Tab-separated table of C-alpha atoms in Angstrom:
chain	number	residue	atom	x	y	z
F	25	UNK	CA	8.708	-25.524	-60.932
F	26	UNK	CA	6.509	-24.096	-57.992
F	27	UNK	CA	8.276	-21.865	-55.318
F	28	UNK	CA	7.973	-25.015	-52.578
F	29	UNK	CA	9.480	-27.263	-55.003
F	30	UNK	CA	12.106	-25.214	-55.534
F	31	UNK	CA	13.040	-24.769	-52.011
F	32	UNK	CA	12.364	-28.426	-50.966
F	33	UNK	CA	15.718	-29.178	-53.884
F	34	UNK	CA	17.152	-26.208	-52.175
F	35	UNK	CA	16.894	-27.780	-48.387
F	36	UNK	CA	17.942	-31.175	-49.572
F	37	UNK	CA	20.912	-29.676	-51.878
F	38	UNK	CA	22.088	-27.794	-48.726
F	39	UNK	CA	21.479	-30.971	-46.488
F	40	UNK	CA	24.235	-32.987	-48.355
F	41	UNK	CA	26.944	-29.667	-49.416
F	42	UNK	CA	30.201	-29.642	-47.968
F	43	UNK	CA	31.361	-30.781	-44.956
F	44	UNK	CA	34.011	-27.899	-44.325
F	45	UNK	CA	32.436	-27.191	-41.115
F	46	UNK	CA	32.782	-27.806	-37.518
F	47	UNK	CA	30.303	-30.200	-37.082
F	48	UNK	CA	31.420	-34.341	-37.235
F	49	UNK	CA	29.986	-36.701	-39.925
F	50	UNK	CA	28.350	-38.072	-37.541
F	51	UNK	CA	26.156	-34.648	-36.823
F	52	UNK	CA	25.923	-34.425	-39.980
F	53	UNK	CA	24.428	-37.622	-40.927
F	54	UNK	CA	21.365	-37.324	-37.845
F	55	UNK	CA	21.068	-33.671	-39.510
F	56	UNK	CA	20.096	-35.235	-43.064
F	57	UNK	CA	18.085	-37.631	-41.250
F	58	UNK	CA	15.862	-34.920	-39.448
F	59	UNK	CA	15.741	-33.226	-42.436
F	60	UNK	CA	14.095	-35.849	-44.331
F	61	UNK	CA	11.764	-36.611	-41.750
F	62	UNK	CA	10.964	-33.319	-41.391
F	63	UNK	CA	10.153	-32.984	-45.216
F	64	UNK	CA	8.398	-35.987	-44.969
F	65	UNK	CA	6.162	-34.657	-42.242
F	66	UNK	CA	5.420	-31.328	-44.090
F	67	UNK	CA	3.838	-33.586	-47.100
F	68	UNK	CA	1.592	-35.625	-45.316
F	69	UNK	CA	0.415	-32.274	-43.341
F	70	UNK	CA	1.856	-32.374	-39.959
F	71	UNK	CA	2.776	-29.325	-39.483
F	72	UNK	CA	4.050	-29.660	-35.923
F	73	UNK	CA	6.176	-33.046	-36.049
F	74	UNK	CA	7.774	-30.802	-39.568
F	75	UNK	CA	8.442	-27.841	-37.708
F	76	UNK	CA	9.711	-30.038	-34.605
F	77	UNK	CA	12.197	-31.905	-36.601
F	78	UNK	CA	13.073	-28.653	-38.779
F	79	UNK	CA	14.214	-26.630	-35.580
F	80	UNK	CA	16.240	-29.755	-33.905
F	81	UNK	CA	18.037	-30.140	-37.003
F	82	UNK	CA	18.939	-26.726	-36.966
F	83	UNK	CA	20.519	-26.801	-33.685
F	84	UNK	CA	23.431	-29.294	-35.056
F	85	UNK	CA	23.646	-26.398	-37.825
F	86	UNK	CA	21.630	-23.832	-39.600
F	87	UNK	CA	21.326	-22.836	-42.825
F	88	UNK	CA	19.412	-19.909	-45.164
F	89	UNK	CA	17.135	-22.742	-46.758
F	90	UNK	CA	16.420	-24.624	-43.724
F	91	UNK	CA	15.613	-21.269	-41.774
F	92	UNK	CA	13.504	-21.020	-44.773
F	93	UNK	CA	11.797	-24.065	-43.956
F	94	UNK	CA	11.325	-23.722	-40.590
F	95	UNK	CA	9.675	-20.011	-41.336
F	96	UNK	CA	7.221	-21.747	-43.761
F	97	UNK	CA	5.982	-24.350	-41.272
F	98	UNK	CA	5.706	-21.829	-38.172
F	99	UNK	CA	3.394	-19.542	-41.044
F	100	UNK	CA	1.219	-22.589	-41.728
F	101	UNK	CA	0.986	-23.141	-37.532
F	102	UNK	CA	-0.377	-19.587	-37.672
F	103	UNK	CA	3.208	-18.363	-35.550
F	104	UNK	CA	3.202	-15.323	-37.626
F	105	UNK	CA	5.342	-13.199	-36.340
F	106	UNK	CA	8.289	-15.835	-35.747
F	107	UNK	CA	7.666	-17.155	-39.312
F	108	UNK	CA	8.227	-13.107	-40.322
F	109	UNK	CA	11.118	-12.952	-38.172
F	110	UNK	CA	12.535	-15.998	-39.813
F	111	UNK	CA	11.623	-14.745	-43.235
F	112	UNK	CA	13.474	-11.628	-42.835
F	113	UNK	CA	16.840	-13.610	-41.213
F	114	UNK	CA	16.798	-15.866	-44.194
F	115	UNK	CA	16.864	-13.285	-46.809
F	116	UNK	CA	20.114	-11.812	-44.808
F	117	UNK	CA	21.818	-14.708	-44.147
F	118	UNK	CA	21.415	-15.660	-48.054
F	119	UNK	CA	22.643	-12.622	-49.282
F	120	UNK	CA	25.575	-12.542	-46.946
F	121	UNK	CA	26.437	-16.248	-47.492
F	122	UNK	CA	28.509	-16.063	-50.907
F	123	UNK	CA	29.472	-19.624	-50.765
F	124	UNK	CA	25.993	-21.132	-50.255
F	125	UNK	CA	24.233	-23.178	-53.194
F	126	UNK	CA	21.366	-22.113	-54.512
F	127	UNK	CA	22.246	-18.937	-53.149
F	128	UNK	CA	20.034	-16.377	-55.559
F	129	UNK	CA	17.060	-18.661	-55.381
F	130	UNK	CA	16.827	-19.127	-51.710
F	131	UNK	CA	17.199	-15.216	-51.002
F	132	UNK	CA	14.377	-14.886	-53.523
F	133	UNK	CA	12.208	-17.448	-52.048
F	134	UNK	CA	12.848	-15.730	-48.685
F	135	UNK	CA	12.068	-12.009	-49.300
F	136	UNK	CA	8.932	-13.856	-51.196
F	137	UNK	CA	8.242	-15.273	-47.780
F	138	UNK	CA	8.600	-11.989	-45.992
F	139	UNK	CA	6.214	-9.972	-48.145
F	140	UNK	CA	3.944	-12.436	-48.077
F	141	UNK	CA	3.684	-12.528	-43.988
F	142	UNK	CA	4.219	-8.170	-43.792
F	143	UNK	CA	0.356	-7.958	-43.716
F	144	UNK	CA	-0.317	-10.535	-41.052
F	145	UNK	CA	1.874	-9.323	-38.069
F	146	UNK	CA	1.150	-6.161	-36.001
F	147	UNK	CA	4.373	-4.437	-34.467
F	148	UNK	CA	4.732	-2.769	-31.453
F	149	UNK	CA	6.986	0.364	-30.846
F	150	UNK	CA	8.122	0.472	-27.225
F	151	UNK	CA	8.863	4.355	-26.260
F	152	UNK	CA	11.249	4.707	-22.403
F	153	UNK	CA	12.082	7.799	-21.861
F	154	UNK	CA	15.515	7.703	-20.144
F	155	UNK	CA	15.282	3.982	-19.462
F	156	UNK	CA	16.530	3.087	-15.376
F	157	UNK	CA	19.591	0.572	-15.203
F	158	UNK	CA	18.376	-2.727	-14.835
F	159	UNK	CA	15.287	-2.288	-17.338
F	160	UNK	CA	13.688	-5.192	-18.631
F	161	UNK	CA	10.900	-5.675	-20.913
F	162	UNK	CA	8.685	-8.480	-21.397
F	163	UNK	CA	6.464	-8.954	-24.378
F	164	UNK	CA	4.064	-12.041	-24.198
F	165	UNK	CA	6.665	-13.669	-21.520
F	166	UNK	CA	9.611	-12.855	-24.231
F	167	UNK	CA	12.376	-10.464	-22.840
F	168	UNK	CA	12.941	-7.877	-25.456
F	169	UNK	CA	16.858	-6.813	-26.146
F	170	UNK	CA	16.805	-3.114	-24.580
F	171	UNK	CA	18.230	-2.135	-27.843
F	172	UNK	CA	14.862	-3.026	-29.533
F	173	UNK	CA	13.532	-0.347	-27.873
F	174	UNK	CA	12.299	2.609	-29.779
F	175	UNK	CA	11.613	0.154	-33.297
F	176	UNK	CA	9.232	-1.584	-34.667
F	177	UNK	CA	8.591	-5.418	-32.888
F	178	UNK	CA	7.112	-7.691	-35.002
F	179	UNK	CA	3.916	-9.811	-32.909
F	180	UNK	CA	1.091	-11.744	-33.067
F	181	UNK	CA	-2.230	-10.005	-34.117
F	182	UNK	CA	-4.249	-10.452	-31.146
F	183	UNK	CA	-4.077	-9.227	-27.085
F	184	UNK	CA	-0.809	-8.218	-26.195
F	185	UNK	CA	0.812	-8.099	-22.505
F	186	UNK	CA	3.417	-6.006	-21.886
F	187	UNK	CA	5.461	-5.549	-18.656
F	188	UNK	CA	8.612	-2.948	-18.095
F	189	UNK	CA	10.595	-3.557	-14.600
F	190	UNK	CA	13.658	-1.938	-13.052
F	191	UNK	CA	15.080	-2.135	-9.956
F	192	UNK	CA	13.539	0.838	-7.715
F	193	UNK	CA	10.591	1.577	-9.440
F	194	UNK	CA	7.323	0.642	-9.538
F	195	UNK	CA	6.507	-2.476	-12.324
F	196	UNK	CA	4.621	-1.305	-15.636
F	197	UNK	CA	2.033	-3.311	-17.093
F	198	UNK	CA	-0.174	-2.897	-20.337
F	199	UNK	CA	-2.548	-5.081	-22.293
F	200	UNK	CA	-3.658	-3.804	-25.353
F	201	UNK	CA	-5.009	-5.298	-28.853
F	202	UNK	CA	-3.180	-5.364	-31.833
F	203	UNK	CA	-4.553	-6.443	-35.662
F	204	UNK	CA	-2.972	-7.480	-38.399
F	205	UNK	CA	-0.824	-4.723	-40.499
F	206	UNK	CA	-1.076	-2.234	-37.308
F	207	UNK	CA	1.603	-0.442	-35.733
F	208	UNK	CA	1.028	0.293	-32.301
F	209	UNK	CA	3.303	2.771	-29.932
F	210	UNK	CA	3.186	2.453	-26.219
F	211	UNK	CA	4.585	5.431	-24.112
F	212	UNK	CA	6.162	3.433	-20.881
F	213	UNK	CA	6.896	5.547	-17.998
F	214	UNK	CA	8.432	3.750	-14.533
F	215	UNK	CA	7.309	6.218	-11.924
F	216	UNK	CA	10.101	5.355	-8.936
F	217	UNK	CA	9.472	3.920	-5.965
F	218	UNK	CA	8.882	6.202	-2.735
F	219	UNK	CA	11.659	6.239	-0.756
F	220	UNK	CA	10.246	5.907	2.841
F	221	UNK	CA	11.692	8.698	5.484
F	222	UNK	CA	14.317	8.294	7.420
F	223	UNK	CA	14.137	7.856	11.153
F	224	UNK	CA	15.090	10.619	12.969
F	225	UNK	CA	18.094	10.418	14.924
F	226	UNK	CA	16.851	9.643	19.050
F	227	UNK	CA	18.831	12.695	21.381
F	228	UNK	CA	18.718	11.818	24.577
F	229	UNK	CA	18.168	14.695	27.126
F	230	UNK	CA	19.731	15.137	30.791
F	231	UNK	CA	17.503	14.300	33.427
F	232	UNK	CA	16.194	17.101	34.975
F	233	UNK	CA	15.500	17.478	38.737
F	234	UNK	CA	11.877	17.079	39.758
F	235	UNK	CA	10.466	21.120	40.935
F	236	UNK	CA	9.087	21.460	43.911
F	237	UNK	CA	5.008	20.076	44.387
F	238	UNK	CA	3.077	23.255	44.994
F	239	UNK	CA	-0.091	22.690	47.234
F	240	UNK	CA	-3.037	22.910	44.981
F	241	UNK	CA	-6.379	24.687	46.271
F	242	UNK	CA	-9.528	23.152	45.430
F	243	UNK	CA	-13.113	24.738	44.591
F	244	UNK	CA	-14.950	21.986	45.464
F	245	UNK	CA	-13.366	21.713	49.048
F	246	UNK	CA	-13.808	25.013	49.354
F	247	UNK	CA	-17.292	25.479	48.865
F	248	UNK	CA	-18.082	22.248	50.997
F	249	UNK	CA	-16.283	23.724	53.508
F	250	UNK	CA	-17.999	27.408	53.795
F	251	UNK	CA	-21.729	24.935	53.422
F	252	UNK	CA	-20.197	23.133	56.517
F	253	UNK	CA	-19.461	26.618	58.364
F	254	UNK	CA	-23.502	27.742	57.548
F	255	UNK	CA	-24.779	24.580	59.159
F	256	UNK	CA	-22.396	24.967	62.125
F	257	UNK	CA	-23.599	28.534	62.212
F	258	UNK	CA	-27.096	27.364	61.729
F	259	UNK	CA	-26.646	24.939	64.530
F	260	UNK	CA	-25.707	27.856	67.056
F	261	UNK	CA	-28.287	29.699	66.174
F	262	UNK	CA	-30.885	26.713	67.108
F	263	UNK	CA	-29.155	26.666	70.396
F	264	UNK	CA	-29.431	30.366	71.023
F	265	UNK	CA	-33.058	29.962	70.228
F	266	UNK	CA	-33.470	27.034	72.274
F	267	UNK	CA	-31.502	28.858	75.070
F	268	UNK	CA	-33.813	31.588	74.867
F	269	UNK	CA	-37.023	29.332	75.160
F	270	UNK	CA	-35.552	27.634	78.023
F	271	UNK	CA	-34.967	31.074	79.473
F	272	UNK	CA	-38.367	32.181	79.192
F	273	UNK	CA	-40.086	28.884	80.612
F	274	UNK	CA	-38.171	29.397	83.543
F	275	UNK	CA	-38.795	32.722	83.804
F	276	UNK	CA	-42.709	32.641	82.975
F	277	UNK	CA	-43.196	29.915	86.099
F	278	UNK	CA	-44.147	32.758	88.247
F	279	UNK	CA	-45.934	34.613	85.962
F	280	UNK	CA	-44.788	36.727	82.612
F	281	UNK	CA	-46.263	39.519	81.036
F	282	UNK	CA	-47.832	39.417	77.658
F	283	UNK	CA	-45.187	42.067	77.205
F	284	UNK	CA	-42.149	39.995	77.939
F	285	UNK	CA	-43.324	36.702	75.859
F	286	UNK	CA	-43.648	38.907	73.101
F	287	UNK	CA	-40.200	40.350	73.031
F	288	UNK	CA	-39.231	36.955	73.896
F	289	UNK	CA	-41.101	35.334	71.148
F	290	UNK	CA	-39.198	38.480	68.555
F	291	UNK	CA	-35.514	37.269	69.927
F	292	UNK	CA	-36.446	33.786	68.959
F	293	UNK	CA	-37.957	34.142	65.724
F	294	UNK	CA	-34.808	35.286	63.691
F	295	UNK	CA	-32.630	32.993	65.425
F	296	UNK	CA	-34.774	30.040	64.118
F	297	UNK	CA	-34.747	31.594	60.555
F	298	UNK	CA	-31.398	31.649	61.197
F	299	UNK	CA	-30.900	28.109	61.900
F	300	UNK	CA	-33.010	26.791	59.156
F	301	UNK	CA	-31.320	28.808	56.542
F	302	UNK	CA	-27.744	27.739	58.065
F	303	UNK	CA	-28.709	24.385	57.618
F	304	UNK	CA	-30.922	24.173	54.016
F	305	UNK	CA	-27.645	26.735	52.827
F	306	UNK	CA	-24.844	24.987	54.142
F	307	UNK	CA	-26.266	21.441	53.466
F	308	UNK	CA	-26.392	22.376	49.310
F	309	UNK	CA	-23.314	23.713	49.410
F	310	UNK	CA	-21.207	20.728	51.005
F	311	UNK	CA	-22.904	18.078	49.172
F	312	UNK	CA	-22.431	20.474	45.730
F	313	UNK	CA	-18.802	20.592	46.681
F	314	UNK	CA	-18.243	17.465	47.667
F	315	UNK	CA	-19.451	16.465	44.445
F	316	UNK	CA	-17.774	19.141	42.375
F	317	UNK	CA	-14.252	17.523	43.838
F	318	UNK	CA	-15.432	14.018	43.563
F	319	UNK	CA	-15.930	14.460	39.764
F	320	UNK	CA	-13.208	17.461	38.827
F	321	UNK	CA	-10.983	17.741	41.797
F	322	UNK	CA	-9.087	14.963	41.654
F	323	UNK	CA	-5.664	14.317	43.575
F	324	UNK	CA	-3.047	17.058	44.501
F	325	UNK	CA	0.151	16.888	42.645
F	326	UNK	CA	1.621	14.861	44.981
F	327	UNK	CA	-1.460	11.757	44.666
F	328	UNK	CA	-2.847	12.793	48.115
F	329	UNK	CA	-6.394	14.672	48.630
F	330	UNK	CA	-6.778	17.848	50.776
F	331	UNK	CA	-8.373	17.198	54.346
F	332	UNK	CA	-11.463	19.757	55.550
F	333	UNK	CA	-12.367	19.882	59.813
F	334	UNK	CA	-14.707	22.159	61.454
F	335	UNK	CA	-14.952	22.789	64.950
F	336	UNK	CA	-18.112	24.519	66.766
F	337	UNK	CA	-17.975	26.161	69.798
F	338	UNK	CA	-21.506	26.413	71.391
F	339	UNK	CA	-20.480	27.757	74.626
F	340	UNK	CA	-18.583	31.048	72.408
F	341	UNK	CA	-21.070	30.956	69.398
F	342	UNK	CA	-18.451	30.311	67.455
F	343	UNK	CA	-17.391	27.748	64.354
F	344	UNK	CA	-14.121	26.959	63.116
F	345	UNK	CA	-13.482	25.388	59.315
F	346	UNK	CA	-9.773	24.432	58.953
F	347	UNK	CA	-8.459	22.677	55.212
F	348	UNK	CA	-5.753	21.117	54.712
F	349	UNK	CA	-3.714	20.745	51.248
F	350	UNK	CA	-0.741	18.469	50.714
């Protein structure tokens, strides 16, 4: 008798046993039903309607042979790793159930199953060092038991995704390839979130008196205002000079000497150089300090500008610059 034979008697032996448990006769009787179906299935090669009916009939109750079955249809679906899984609860729950029919022969037929499926399942070994509270792992979408960590877990040959969270640190994620008969070990390490720094606390300060505003000097006025006291000086020297040639025109109506134009002519002369520089002087330097306040000055401390007069005296030969600062 071949080994399928053997456990096809086996699942319908264990499909009619006793009764002694919790489920009705009723549950019992749609049980046998998907069981027959299920077997029916398997022989005319539908693999998926077998393993279908297999795993609903084990949710009324299950049993080392029809674990057995289901195991052998998720193998020939190419579901390796659950049909290893399967293989290797089987074999247990056979030799633990003393009471079972059959029982020998179904934990043979199981282990059978297992060795047979060893060499076409990869396993991962997930290393945490110190694992956070709250870890979880995901293999493929599956949540792995946190005691799994550390062991051998049995997958599918083929591109594995892999995925670690805990509350307060940063998510893991790995996708690596695993082949058939491979052990793989992944080192998983959830670096903690930074914590971002605390505000600090606002101290609020007494409000202090305003000081004093302290008049503030300015270059620019400055130096317009000594260019505006060489022009004025300038401009008293022209009217010296002019005074002077005036002088000498009415003097020379009734006759000069070449003697006396000359020394008038000598008292003139510097006075005009004296005008001209006054004014060439003193006209650079206010419009270079005019400009040197427009651009750098800028306001006193108390938002008002400085104020520059000058006053000439023609009569006295005199000039007067007065400034002002707020």
């Amino acid at each position: 008798m071949t080994s399928w034979s053997s456990s096809a008697l086996l699942l319908a032996a264990l499909a009619i046993a006793r009764t002694g448990w919790a489920q009705t006769a009723t549950d019992m009787a749609a049980r046998q039903v998907l069981i027959d179906q299920a077997r029916e299935a398997r022989e005319r090669g539908d693999h998926q309607a077998a393993l279908g009916l297999a795993e609903r009939a084990a949710k009324i109750r299950m049993t080392p042979s029809l674990r057995l079955f289901v195991a052998r249809e998720q193998g020939d679906l190419g579901q390796v790793a659950d049909a290893y899984a399967n293989a290797q609860r089987c074999g247990f729950e056979a030799e633990h159930d003393t009471g079972a029919l059959a029982r020998e022969q179904t934990m043979q037929l199981c282990r059978e199953l297992e060795k047979a499926l060893a060499p076409r399942v990869g396993r991962l070994v997930l290393d945490v060092p110190a694992p956070p509270p709250g870890l979880r792992v995901t293999i493929e979408g599956r949540e792995l038991n946190e005691a799994a960590l550390g062991i051998p877990y049995v997958v599918k040959p083929g591109t594995i995704a892999i995925e670690a969270r805990a509350p307060g640190h940063l998510p893991f994620r790995s996708t690596l390839d695993v082949v058939s008969g491979q052990t793989v070990r992944v080192a998983m390490t959830l670096v903690p979130e930074a914590t971002p720094p605390k505000p600090l606390p606002i101290v609020e300060t007494p409000a202090r008196d305003p000081e004093p505003r302290r008049a503030r000097p300015n270059a620019g006025l400055l130096i317009a205002g000594g260019g505006l006291v060489l022009a004025a000086a300038g401009t008293l020297a022209w009217l010296r000079a002019d005074a002077e040639y005036r002088n000498r025109e009415n003097t020379c109506q009734q006759g000069c000497s070449p003697q006396q134009v000359e020394a008038s002519i000598d008292r003139i002369r510097p006075l005009d150089r004296l005008a001209t520089a006054g004014w060439i002087v003193g006209g650079l330097m206010a419009a270079g300090g005019l400009i040197h306040y427009s651009l750098l000055g800028g306001p006193s401390p108390s938002g008002d500008r400085a104020s520059v007069s000058v006053s000439v005296a023609p009569a006295s030969a005199t000039a007067t610059l007065r400034v002002d600062f707020p």
